[in-house]
Amino acid sequence: MDMTQQDSLKGSSLYDTMRRDIVFGRLPAGSKLALNGLRESYGVSISTIRECLNRLVAEGFVKSEGHRGFHVSPVTPEGLQEVAELRILLEAHALKRSMEAGDTQWEARIVAAHHKLHRMEQKMAAGDHAVRETWKQYDWEFHQSLISACGSAELLFLHGTVFDKYLRYQMRVLTFRGETAAMEHRQLLKAALDRDADTAERILRQHIAGGVTHALENWQD
Amino acid sequence: MDMTQQDSLKGSSLYDTMRRDIVFGRLPAGSKLALNGLRESYGVSISTIRECLNRLVAEGFVKSEGHRGFHVSPVTPEGLQEVAELRILLEAHALKRSMEAGDTQWEARIVAAHHKLHRMEQKMAAGDHAVRETWKQYDWEFHQSLISACGSAELLFLHGTVFDKYLRYQMRVLTFRGETAAMEHRQLLKAALDRDADTAERILRQHIAGGVTHALENWQD
DNA sequence: ATGCTTGCAAAAATCGATTTTGATCATCTC
DNA sequence: GAGATGATCAAAATCGATTTTTGCAAGCAT
């Protein structure tokens, strides 16, 4: 069991943990991030915590004001719409590029990613909500695989951040939209394999817009 | 002369300074960022330096690998093209939104911003290369003002980072492209005031693509 | 001579302590 | 009694020191 170099750094693994804790709502939106509290709960020193928080500030998951410490970025209906619009903009563009350039390797990747996602969607549909986090992980991997042949590392980087911001809003919703989403995922896979760019973009827009509507209808403060 | 709260934090002002130093090439692409060296040259402690570097890592201006420290992100022709494509994607979208929503206040802002930029362009054309940095500052403010009415803080935030990444590539070029750029700025202002979205997007694409070509033709390792 | 191991110095990552700042509460004045 | 002023405490920002890791070089073996 050899660890990769990054994992041996407390800072990096802490960063992954805290980022997930924010995205999946274990650190609630707007909550204060008291340095001493974090030091205890994560078991690292204040300096390491601060380095991590500064990275999250740069990405926009955490806000810091003056000498008043750190807070998890708040969520607002406007924020959801802004992030969703950005996700559509970036992902639709990347998807188009990816469908132009993708080879058979790429096709294999998206088929494999969809299969994993599909299995989780079945479990979720059967009522097994314990796999919620894995399900969203595979959701990410599927969308990521679709755009993975776009040829722009910068675009993939930006999309990753925006996707997670969007995901944070989705994780706040407790009710299930899996049936519709699962169908859209199938349609998306088919359109990608058929290299039908127009259909793919249409389904993607519908997929994301549907998630926004669903989140807004079930909004809770 | 009262300082705003953020300026009284060494971390924040250091961040601004280092970010500019990278964008304007005073910290050359690929160069090693030795912590002890930085501590001396910027006059703050290692911890503060590290907090700052971590923010720059999250934005992509600095790379950090394992236990081997920090480096300024390298520049490549592919990177330039990726960043330029992203700038076009984000800025064109924001510009369209801004032109739909902009009121008279917005018109006043873009006219004022263009005037400041125009004055610097005149100085540059007259051979005063000392104002190079101010010129680019006003260039940023003009483009920023154009999209300032887009209504999405997230979009403006993302665009700000991408713009600076693009700017870093432009600052490597020593020869002058001011005449053409100045004309495009005028056309952009006119199209925005006329609410001619198609023309504005066409000019913007041309403006950025022209910068890419110019940078690639004068590339230096 | 080449390749491998081992030891040393330099540098990064992490930590605990110090300094500075903001907030709260009590006290004083009008 | 209300508002202003000052003291006290908690928390954040910064710093210097410690621990850990790496890269290099010298020595040994083949």
Short mmCIF file of C-alpha atoms (C1' of nucleotides) in Angstrom, two decimals:
data_model
loop_
_atom_site.label_atom_id
_atom_site.label_comp_id
_atom_site.label_asym_id
_atom_site.label_seq_id
_atom_site.Cartn_x
_atom_site.Cartn_y
_atom_site.Cartn_z
CA MET A 1 0.00 0.00 0.00
CA ASP A 2 2.07 2.89 -1.20
CA MET A 3 0.76 6.38 -0.84
CA THR A 4 1.23 8.89 -3.60
CA GLN A 5 3.40 11.81 -2.67
CA GLN A 6 0.53 14.26 -2.32
CA ASP A 7 -1.29 12.04 0.16
CA SER A 8 1.64 12.10 2.53
CA LEU A 9 1.16 15.85 2.90
CA LYS A 10 -1.28 16.66 5.66
CA GLY A 11 -2.08 19.90 3.88
CA SER A 12 -3.23 18.24 0.67
CA SER A 13 -5.32 15.54 2.27
CA LEU A 14 -6.81 18.12 4.63
CA TYR A 15 -7.66 20.23 1.61
CA ASP A 16 -9.50 17.32 -0.05
CA THR A 17 -11.33 16.52 3.17
CA MET A 18 -12.44 20.08 3.89
CA ARG A 19 -13.45 20.69 0.29
CA ARG A 20 -15.65 17.60 0.38
CA ASP A 21 -17.01 18.58 3.80
CA ILE A 22 -18.11 21.90 2.33
CA VAL A 23 -19.51 20.47 -0.91
CA PHE A 24 -21.45 17.74 0.88
CA GLY A 25 -22.74 20.10 3.54
CA ARG A 26 -20.98 18.70 6.59
CA LEU A 27 -19.62 22.20 7.03
CA PRO A 28 -22.86 24.15 6.57
CA ALA A 29 -23.06 27.21 4.36
CA GLY A 30 -22.36 30.42 6.24
CA SER A 31 -20.95 28.67 9.29
CA LYS A 32 -17.98 30.13 11.07
CA LEU A 33 -14.70 28.27 10.63
CA ALA A 34 -13.07 28.84 14.01
CA LEU A 35 -9.40 27.98 13.79
CA ASN A 36 -9.16 26.34 17.21
CA GLY A 37 -12.21 24.22 16.57
CA LEU A 38 -10.89 23.06 13.21
CA ARG A 39 -7.53 22.29 14.75
CA GLU A 40 -9.18 19.86 17.14
CA SER A 41 -11.62 18.25 14.73
CA TYR A 42 -9.09 17.73 11.93
CA GLY A 43 -6.11 17.08 14.16
CA VAL A 44 -3.59 19.39 12.50
CA SER A 45 -1.99 22.64 13.52
CA ILE A 46 -3.46 26.08 12.92
CA SER A 47 -0.87 26.92 10.26
CA THR A 48 -1.84 23.89 8.19
CA ILE A 49 -5.53 24.74 8.61
CA ARG A 50 -4.86 28.28 7.45
CA GLU A 51 -2.94 27.19 4.35
CA CYS A 52 -5.87 24.99 3.44
CA LEU A 53 -8.44 27.71 4.10
CA ASN A 54 -6.52 30.13 1.91
CA ARG A 55 -6.75 27.74 -1.02
CA LEU A 56 -10.48 27.39 -0.46
CA VAL A 57 -10.78 31.18 -0.32
CA ALA A 58 -9.09 31.47 -3.70
CA GLU A 59 -11.58 28.98 -5.15
CA GLY A 60 -14.54 30.73 -3.57
CA PHE A 61 -15.70 27.98 -1.20
CA VAL A 62 -14.66 30.04 1.82
CA LYS A 63 -14.85 33.76 2.51
CA SER A 64 -12.39 35.67 4.68
CA GLU A 65 -12.93 39.22 5.86
CA GLY A 66 -10.32 41.35 7.54
CA HIS A 67 -9.37 40.17 10.96
CA ARG A 68 -12.65 38.40 11.50
CA GLY A 69 -11.68 34.95 10.36
CA PHE A 70 -13.18 32.51 7.88
CA HIS A 71 -16.73 31.49 6.95
CA VAL A 72 -18.12 28.89 4.58
CA SER A 73 -19.43 30.80 1.57
CA PRO A 74 -23.18 31.36 1.87
CA VAL A 75 -25.65 29.88 -0.59
CA THR A 76 -28.30 31.96 -2.32
CA PRO A 77 -30.82 31.28 -5.09
CA GLU A 78 -28.94 33.83 -7.20
CA GLY A 79 -25.67 32.00 -6.55
CA LEU A 80 -27.21 28.75 -7.74
CA GLN A 81 -28.39 30.35 -10.96
CA GLU A 82 -25.02 32.00 -11.57
CA VAL A 83 -23.11 28.78 -10.98
CA ALA A 84 -25.53 26.76 -13.12
CA GLU A 85 -25.22 29.23 -15.98
CA LEU A 86 -21.44 28.99 -15.74
CA ARG A 87 -21.57 25.21 -15.70
CA ILE A 88 -23.70 25.17 -18.83
CA LEU A 89 -21.37 27.64 -20.54
CA LEU A 90 -18.19 25.73 -19.72
CA GLU A 91 -19.49 22.18 -19.98
CA ALA A 92 -21.41 22.71 -23.23
CA HIS A 93 -18.33 24.23 -24.83
CA ALA A 94 -16.05 21.48 -23.55
CA LEU A 95 -18.51 18.80 -24.61
CA LYS A 96 -18.58 20.11 -28.16
CA ARG A 97 -14.78 20.18 -28.33
CA SER A 98 -14.59 16.73 -26.79
CA MET A 99 -17.06 15.23 -29.27
CA GLU A 100 -15.04 16.66 -32.14
CA ALA A 101 -11.75 15.27 -30.87
CA GLY A 102 -12.66 12.14 -28.91
CA ASP A 103 -11.21 8.84 -30.11
CA THR A 104 -12.17 5.26 -29.28
CA GLN A 105 -10.34 5.49 -25.96
CA TRP A 106 -12.63 8.37 -25.07
CA GLU A 107 -15.69 6.38 -26.09
CA ALA A 108 -14.54 3.55 -23.85
CA ARG A 109 -14.09 5.98 -20.97
CA ILE A 110 -17.58 7.45 -21.23
CA VAL A 111 -19.21 4.03 -21.60
CA ALA A 112 -17.36 2.75 -18.53
CA ALA A 113 -18.14 5.89 -16.52
CA HIS A 114 -21.80 5.68 -17.44
CA HIS A 115 -21.96 2.04 -16.42
CA LYS A 116 -20.63 2.83 -12.94
CA LEU A 117 -23.04 5.74 -12.63
CA HIS A 118 -25.93 3.62 -13.83
CA ARG A 119 -25.30 1.00 -11.15
CA MET A 120 -25.43 3.65 -8.45
CA GLU A 121 -28.58 5.14 -9.94
CA GLN A 122 -30.20 1.72 -9.64
CA LYS A 123 -29.20 1.49 -5.98
CA MET A 124 -30.51 5.00 -5.32
CA ALA A 125 -33.78 4.14 -7.09
CA ALA A 126 -34.07 1.06 -4.88
CA GLY A 127 -33.99 3.34 -1.88
CA ASP A 128 -30.38 2.82 -0.78
CA HIS A 129 -29.56 6.39 0.19
CA ALA A 130 -26.32 5.33 1.84
CA VAL A 131 -24.60 5.51 -1.55
CA ARG A 132 -25.60 9.14 -2.03
CA GLU A 133 -22.03 10.37 -1.93
CA THR A 134 -20.66 7.65 -4.20
CA TRP A 135 -23.52 8.29 -6.59
CA LYS A 136 -22.57 11.97 -6.87
CA GLN A 137 -18.93 10.98 -7.22
CA TYR A 138 -19.78 8.82 -10.22
CA ASP A 139 -22.04 11.56 -11.56
CA TRP A 140 -18.99 13.81 -11.53
CA GLU A 141 -16.83 11.16 -13.18
CA PHE A 142 -19.38 10.66 -15.97
CA HIS A 143 -19.67 14.34 -16.82
CA GLN A 144 -15.91 14.65 -16.47
CA SER A 145 -15.34 11.75 -18.87
CA LEU A 146 -17.67 13.30 -21.44
CA ILE A 147 -15.53 16.45 -21.67
CA SER A 148 -12.20 14.74 -21.02
CA ALA A 149 -11.20 14.84 -24.70
CA CYS A 150 -11.72 18.60 -25.05
CA GLY A 151 -7.97 19.14 -25.12
CA SER A 152 -7.81 22.03 -22.65
CA ALA A 153 -6.42 21.44 -19.19
CA GLU A 154 -7.40 24.98 -18.20
CA LEU A 155 -11.00 24.37 -19.21
CA LEU A 156 -11.15 21.09 -17.29
CA PHE A 157 -9.65 22.80 -14.24
CA LEU A 158 -12.20 25.61 -14.26
CA HIS A 159 -15.05 23.22 -14.91
CA GLY A 160 -14.04 21.11 -11.94
CA THR A 161 -14.42 24.00 -9.54
CA VAL A 162 -17.69 25.20 -11.04
CA PHE A 163 -19.10 21.67 -11.03
CA ASP A 164 -18.38 21.29 -7.32
CA LYS A 165 -19.99 24.63 -6.56
CA TYR A 166 -23.06 23.45 -8.44
CA LEU A 167 -22.92 20.11 -6.63
CA ARG A 168 -22.99 21.86 -3.25
CA TYR A 169 -26.38 23.27 -4.14
CA GLN A 170 -27.63 19.87 -5.27
CA MET A 171 -26.53 18.21 -2.03
CA ARG A 172 -28.79 20.54 -0.07
CA VAL A 173 -31.84 18.98 -1.72
CA LEU A 174 -33.08 15.93 0.10
CA THR A 175 -35.73 14.76 -2.36
CA PHE A 176 -34.75 12.52 -5.26
CA ARG A 177 -34.65 13.46 -8.92
CA GLY A 178 -32.83 10.32 -10.01
CA GLU A 179 -35.29 8.92 -12.54
CA THR A 180 -35.24 12.00 -14.76
CA ALA A 181 -31.51 12.53 -14.31
CA ALA A 182 -30.78 8.89 -15.14
CA MET A 183 -32.71 9.14 -18.38
CA GLU A 184 -30.88 12.32 -19.31
CA HIS A 185 -27.59 10.60 -18.61
CA ARG A 186 -28.51 7.79 -21.00
CA GLN A 187 -29.53 10.28 -23.68
CA LEU A 188 -26.31 12.20 -23.12
CA LEU A 189 -24.21 9.06 -23.56
CA LYS A 190 -26.06 8.11 -26.72
CA ALA A 191 -25.76 11.56 -28.26
CA ALA A 192 -22.05 11.64 -27.44
CA LEU A 193 -21.43 8.25 -29.08
CA ASP A 194 -23.50 9.34 -32.09
CA ARG A 195 -21.48 12.58 -32.24
CA ASP A 196 -24.75 14.46 -32.30
CA ALA A 197 -23.54 17.77 -30.90
CA ASP A 198 -26.85 19.62 -31.05
CA THR A 199 -28.76 16.93 -29.18
CA ALA A 200 -26.01 16.56 -26.60
CA GLU A 201 -26.00 20.28 -25.86
CA ARG A 202 -29.79 20.37 -25.66
CA ILE A 203 -29.91 17.46 -23.21
CA LEU A 204 -27.10 18.96 -21.11
CA ARG A 205 -28.87 22.32 -20.81
CA GLN A 206 -32.09 20.54 -19.90
CA HIS A 207 -30.23 18.36 -17.38
CA ILE A 208 -28.68 21.29 -15.55
CA ALA A 209 -31.72 23.56 -15.79
CA GLY A 210 -33.82 20.72 -14.38
CA GLY A 211 -31.47 20.43 -11.42
CA VAL A 212 -31.76 24.15 -10.78
CA THR A 213 -35.56 24.07 -10.83
CA HIS A 214 -35.61 21.08 -8.55
CA ALA A 215 -33.24 22.75 -6.09
CA LEU A 216 -35.18 26.02 -6.11
CA GLU A 217 -38.52 24.27 -5.55
CA ASN A 218 -37.10 22.42 -2.56
CA TRP A 219 -35.11 25.32 -1.19
CA GLN A 220 -34.56 25.43 2.54
CA ASP A 221 -32.85 28.04 4.63
CA MET B 1 -4.97 58.48 4.36
CA ASP B 2 -6.83 55.64 5.97
CA MET B 3 -6.10 52.11 4.95
CA THR B 4 -8.90 49.70 4.25
CA GLN B 5 -8.98 46.68 6.50
CA GLN B 6 -7.64 44.27 3.91
CA ASP B 7 -4.59 46.42 3.26
CA SER B 8 -3.56 46.23 6.88
CA LEU B 9 -3.14 42.47 6.47
CA LYS B 10 0.32 41.60 5.31
CA GLY B 11 -1.06 38.46 3.72
CA SER B 12 -3.49 40.27 1.43
CA SER B 13 -1.09 42.94 0.26
CA LEU B 14 1.58 40.30 -0.25
CA TYR B 15 -0.88 38.33 -2.34
CA ASP B 16 -1.59 41.34 -4.56
CA THR B 17 2.12 42.04 -4.92
CA MET B 18 3.12 38.48 -5.77
CA ARG B 19 0.22 38.04 -8.17
CA ARG B 20 1.29 41.18 -10.03
CA ASP B 21 4.92 40.08 -9.92
CA ILE B 22 3.93 36.85 -11.66
CA VAL B 23 1.56 38.45 -14.19
CA PHE B 24 4.06 41.15 -15.13
CA GLY B 25 6.95 38.72 -15.32
CA ARG B 26 9.09 39.94 -12.45
CA LEU B 27 8.83 36.39 -11.17
CA PRO B 28 9.67 34.54 -14.39
CA ALA B 29 7.62 31.58 -15.58
CA GLY B 30 8.97 28.28 -14.29
CA SER B 31 11.26 29.86 -11.72
CA LYS B 32 11.64 28.26 -8.33
CA LEU B 33 9.97 30.06 -5.45
CA ALA B 34 12.40 29.32 -2.62
CA LEU B 35 10.76 30.12 0.68
CA ASN B 36 13.82 31.60 2.34
CA GLY B 37 14.52 33.79 -0.66
CA LEU B 38 10.96 35.08 -0.73
CA ARG B 39 11.03 35.71 3.00
CA GLU B 40 13.95 38.06 2.54
CA SER B 41 12.78 39.84 -0.59
CA TYR B 42 9.21 40.42 0.59
CA GLY B 43 10.08 40.92 4.26
CA VAL B 44 7.47 38.62 5.80
CA SER B 45 7.65 35.28 7.56
CA ILE B 46 7.59 31.91 5.85
CA SER B 47 4.10 31.13 7.10
CA THR B 48 2.69 34.25 5.48
CA ILE B 49 4.53 33.47 2.27
CA ARG B 50 3.10 29.98 2.27
CA GLU B 51 -0.48 31.14 2.83
CA CYS B 52 -0.07 33.45 -0.13
CA LEU B 53 1.49 30.76 -2.33
CA ASN B 54 -1.36 28.38 -1.54
CA ARG B 55 -3.88 30.91 -2.82
CA LEU B 56 -1.85 31.32 -6.01
CA VAL B 57 -1.71 27.52 -6.37
CA ALA B 58 -5.51 27.33 -6.19
CA GLU B 59 -5.75 29.93 -8.96
CA GLY B 60 -3.16 28.20 -11.11
CA PHE B 61 -0.45 30.86 -11.10
CA VAL B 62 1.84 28.67 -9.01
CA LYS B 63 2.46 24.94 -9.07
CA SER B 64 3.38 22.86 -6.02
CA GLU B 65 4.51 19.27 -6.20
CA GLY B 66 4.95 17.01 -3.22
CA HIS B 67 7.74 18.03 -0.91
CA ARG B 68 9.60 19.84 -3.61
CA GLY B 69 8.29 23.33 -3.06
CA PHE B 70 6.72 25.92 -5.32
CA HIS B 71 7.32 27.05 -8.89
CA VAL B 72 5.79 29.77 -11.01
CA SER B 73 3.51 28.02 -13.51
CA PRO B 74 5.27 27.54 -16.84
CA VAL B 75 4.06 29.17 -20.03
CA THR B 76 3.49 27.24 -23.23
CA PRO B 77 1.97 28.09 -26.61
CA GLU B 78 -0.80 25.58 -25.84
CA GLY B 79 -1.45 27.29 -22.53
CA LEU B 80 -1.83 30.62 -24.29
CA GLN B 81 -4.35 29.19 -26.70
CA GLU B 82 -6.31 27.49 -23.93
CA VAL B 83 -6.45 30.63 -21.82
CA ALA B 84 -7.38 32.79 -24.80
CA GLU B 85 -10.19 30.44 -25.78
CA LEU B 86 -11.49 30.58 -22.21
CA ARG B 87 -11.28 34.34 -22.15
CA ILE B 88 -13.30 34.56 -25.36
CA LEU B 89 -15.87 32.11 -24.02
CA LEU B 90 -16.36 33.90 -20.70
CA GLU B 91 -15.96 37.49 -21.85
CA ALA B 92 -18.19 37.14 -24.93
CA HIS B 93 -20.92 35.60 -22.81
CA ALA B 94 -20.60 38.24 -20.10
CA LEU B 95 -20.51 41.02 -22.67
CA LYS B 96 -23.76 39.86 -24.20
CA ARG B 97 -25.44 39.71 -20.80
CA SER B 98 -24.01 43.09 -19.87
CA MET B 99 -25.26 44.75 -23.06
CA GLU B 100 -28.73 43.39 -22.42
CA ALA B 101 -28.86 44.64 -18.85
CA GLY B 102 -26.61 47.71 -18.78
CA ASP B 103 -28.20 51.02 -17.80
CA THR B 104 -26.96 54.59 -18.21
CA GLN B 105 -24.65 54.18 -15.22
CA TRP B 106 -23.00 51.33 -17.06
CA GLU B 107 -22.65 53.43 -20.22
CA ALA B 108 -21.00 56.14 -18.14
CA ARG B 109 -18.59 53.59 -16.68
CA ILE B 110 -17.48 52.22 -20.03
CA VAL B 111 -17.06 55.69 -21.54
CA ALA B 112 -14.97 56.78 -18.55
CA ALA B 113 -12.89 53.59 -18.59
CA HIS B 114 -12.26 53.93 -22.31
CA HIS B 115 -11.16 57.52 -21.89
CA LYS B 116 -8.52 56.56 -19.32
CA LEU B 117 -7.35 53.71 -21.52
CA HIS B 118 -7.24 55.96 -24.58
CA ARG B 119 -4.97 58.44 -22.82
CA MET B 120 -2.51 55.67 -21.96
CA GLU B 121 -2.66 54.33 -25.51
CA GLN B 122 -1.64 57.76 -26.72
CA LYS B 123 1.31 57.82 -24.34
CA MET B 124 2.36 54.34 -25.43
CA ALA B 125 2.05 55.34 -29.08
CA ALA B 126 4.29 58.32 -28.34
CA GLY B 127 6.95 55.90 -27.13
CA ASP B 128 6.53 56.31 -23.39
CA HIS B 129 6.98 52.68 -22.39
CA ALA B 130 7.21 53.61 -18.72
CA VAL B 131 3.42 53.51 -18.50
CA ARG B 132 3.27 49.93 -19.76
CA GLU B 133 1.90 48.62 -16.48
CA THR B 134 -0.66 51.40 -16.04
CA TRP B 135 -1.70 50.91 -19.64
CA LYS B 136 -2.46 47.24 -19.03
CA GLN B 137 -4.19 48.15 -15.79
CA TYR B 138 -6.54 50.46 -17.69
CA ASP B 139 -6.94 47.83 -20.40
CA TRP B 140 -8.19 45.50 -17.68
CA GLU B 141 -10.50 48.16 -16.27
CA PHE B 142 -12.02 48.84 -19.68
CA HIS B 143 -12.80 45.21 -20.44
CA GLN B 144 -14.00 44.77 -16.87
CA SER B 145 -16.35 47.76 -17.19
CA LEU B 146 -17.80 46.37 -20.41
CA ILE B 147 -18.95 43.20 -18.68
CA SER B 148 -19.64 44.79 -15.29
CA ALA B 149 -23.42 44.80 -15.84
CA CYS B 150 -23.62 41.06 -16.62
CA GLY B 151 -25.22 40.45 -13.24
CA SER B 152 -23.10 37.45 -12.22
CA ALA B 153 -20.46 37.86 -9.54
CA GLU B 154 -19.25 34.32 -10.18
CA LEU B 155 -18.72 35.07 -13.85
CA LEU B 156 -16.83 38.27 -13.10
CA PHE B 157 -14.67 36.41 -10.57
CA LEU B 158 -13.75 33.67 -13.03
CA HIS B 159 -13.13 36.15 -15.81
CA GLY B 160 -10.77 38.12 -13.59
CA THR B 161 -8.49 35.14 -13.11
CA VAL B 162 -8.58 34.09 -16.75
CA PHE B 163 -7.91 37.64 -17.89
CA ASP B 164 -4.80 37.86 -15.74
CA LYS B 165 -3.54 34.53 -17.03
CA TYR B 166 -3.99 35.85 -20.56
CA LEU B 167 -2.30 39.11 -19.58
CA ARG B 168 0.75 37.23 -18.34
CA TYR B 169 1.27 35.94 -21.87
CA GLN B 170 0.83 39.42 -23.34
CA MET B 171 3.40 40.91 -20.98
CA ARG B 172 6.06 38.57 -22.36
CA VAL B 173 5.80 40.24 -25.72
CA LEU B 174 8.05 43.25 -26.05
CA THR B 175 6.89 44.59 -29.39
CA PHE B 176 3.91 46.91 -29.56
CA ARG B 177 0.48 46.13 -30.96
CA GLY B 178 -1.13 49.27 -29.61
CA GLU B 179 -2.45 50.82 -32.83
CA THR B 180 -4.59 47.85 -33.77
CA ALA B 181 -5.70 47.20 -30.20
CA ALA B 182 -6.64 50.85 -29.72
CA MET B 183 -8.83 50.78 -32.80
CA GLU B 184 -10.51 47.60 -31.61
CA HIS B 185 -11.15 49.21 -28.23
CA ARG B 186 -12.88 52.13 -29.94
CA GLN B 187 -15.00 49.79 -32.03
CA LEU B 188 -15.84 47.77 -28.95
CA LEU B 189 -16.99 50.87 -27.09
CA LYS B 190 -19.12 52.00 -30.02
CA ALA B 191 -20.75 48.58 -30.47
CA ALA B 192 -21.50 48.40 -26.76
CA LEU B 193 -23.13 51.84 -26.72
CA ASP B 194 -25.09 50.93 -29.86
CA ARG B 195 -26.14 47.65 -28.20
CA ASP B 196 -24.92 45.84 -31.29
CA ALA B 197 -24.21 42.45 -29.76
CA ASP B 198 -23.07 40.70 -32.93
CA THR B 199 -20.53 43.34 -33.82
CA ALA B 200 -19.26 43.53 -30.24
CA GLU B 201 -18.68 39.79 -30.08
CA ARG B 202 -16.99 39.79 -33.49
CA ILE B 203 -14.61 42.60 -32.49
CA LEU B 204 -13.86 40.95 -29.14
CA ARG B 205 -12.97 37.63 -30.78
CA GLN B 206 -10.79 39.44 -33.28
CA HIS B 207 -9.18 41.48 -30.49
CA ILE B 208 -8.19 38.43 -28.46
CA ALA B 209 -7.27 36.25 -31.43
CA GLY B 210 -5.05 39.08 -32.67
CA GLY B 211 -3.28 39.18 -29.33
CA VAL B 212 -2.67 35.45 -29.49
CA THR B 213 -1.21 35.61 -32.99
CA HIS B 214 0.99 38.53 -32.00
CA ALA B 215 2.24 36.70 -28.92
CA LEU B 216 2.92 33.48 -30.82
CA GLU B 217 4.80 35.29 -33.60
CA ASN B 218 7.04 36.98 -31.03
CA TRP B 219 7.43 33.98 -28.76
CA GLN B 220 10.63 33.72 -26.77
CA ASP B 221 11.79 30.98 -24.48
"C1'" DA C 1 34.69 2.45 -14.15
"C1'" DT C 2 29.94 1.96 -12.99
"C1'" DG C 3 26.24 1.22 -10.00
"C1'" DC C 4 24.49 1.10 -5.39
"C1'" DT C 5 24.19 2.41 -0.62
"C1'" DT C 6 24.74 5.60 3.08
"C1'" DG C 7 25.34 9.95 5.28
"C1'" DC C 8 24.94 14.98 5.24
"C1'" DA C 9 23.20 19.45 4.25
"C1'" DA C 10 19.52 22.21 2.40
"C1'" DA C 11 14.77 23.02 2.04
"C1'" DA C 12 9.97 22.14 2.80
"C1'" DA C 13 6.14 21.00 5.92
"C1'" DT C 14 4.37 21.32 10.31
"C1'" DC C 15 3.96 23.01 14.85
"C1'" DG C 16 3.64 25.94 19.10
"C1'" DA C 17 4.26 30.64 20.78
"C1'" DT C 18 3.87 35.70 20.28
"C1'" DT C 19 1.75 39.81 18.63
"C1'" DT C 20 -2.04 42.24 16.99
"C1'" DT C 21 -6.83 43.00 16.42
"C1'" DG C 22 -11.90 42.86 17.27
"C1'" DA C 23 -15.72 42.27 20.44
"C1'" DT C 24 -17.87 42.45 24.91
"C1'" DC C 25 -18.91 44.24 29.11
"C1'" DA C 26 -18.42 47.33 32.77
"C1'" DT C 27 -17.94 52.04 34.11
"C1'" DC C 28 -18.27 56.88 33.71
"C1'" DT C 29 -20.33 61.11 32.05
"C1'" DC C 30 -23.96 64.03 30.57
"C1'" DG D 1 -31.08 56.38 31.81
"C1'" DA D 2 -28.71 56.51 27.33
"C1'" DG D 3 -24.66 56.99 25.07
"C1'" DA D 4 -19.77 57.21 25.10
"C1'" DT D 5 -15.30 55.56 26.86
"C1'" DG D 6 -12.12 52.44 28.54
"C1'" DA D 7 -10.64 47.69 30.23
"C1'" DT D 8 -10.69 42.77 29.51
"C1'" DC D 9 -10.87 38.66 26.99
"C1'" DA D 10 -11.11 35.76 22.93
"C1'" DA D 11 -9.60 34.96 18.37
"C1'" DA D 12 -6.99 35.83 14.27
"C1'" DA D 13 -2.59 37.01 11.99
"C1'" DT D 14 2.12 36.62 12.17
"C1'" DC D 15 6.38 34.82 13.56
"C1'" DG D 16 10.33 31.74 14.88
"C1'" DA D 17 11.52 27.00 15.91
"C1'" DT D 18 11.14 21.95 15.20
"C1'" DT D 19 10.42 17.93 12.47
"C1'" DT D 20 10.46 15.61 8.18
"C1'" DT D 21 11.84 14.95 3.56
"C1'" DT D 22 14.69 15.41 -0.35
"C1'" DG D 23 18.67 15.83 -3.33
"C1'" DC D 24 23.44 15.39 -3.61
"C1'" DA D 25 27.80 13.53 -2.82
"C1'" DA D 26 31.14 10.60 -1.01
"C1'" DG D 27 32.38 5.96 -0.18
"C1'" DC D 28 31.94 1.11 -0.97
"C1'" DA D 29 31.25 -2.98 -3.67
"C1'" DT D 30 31.13 -5.32 -7.94
#
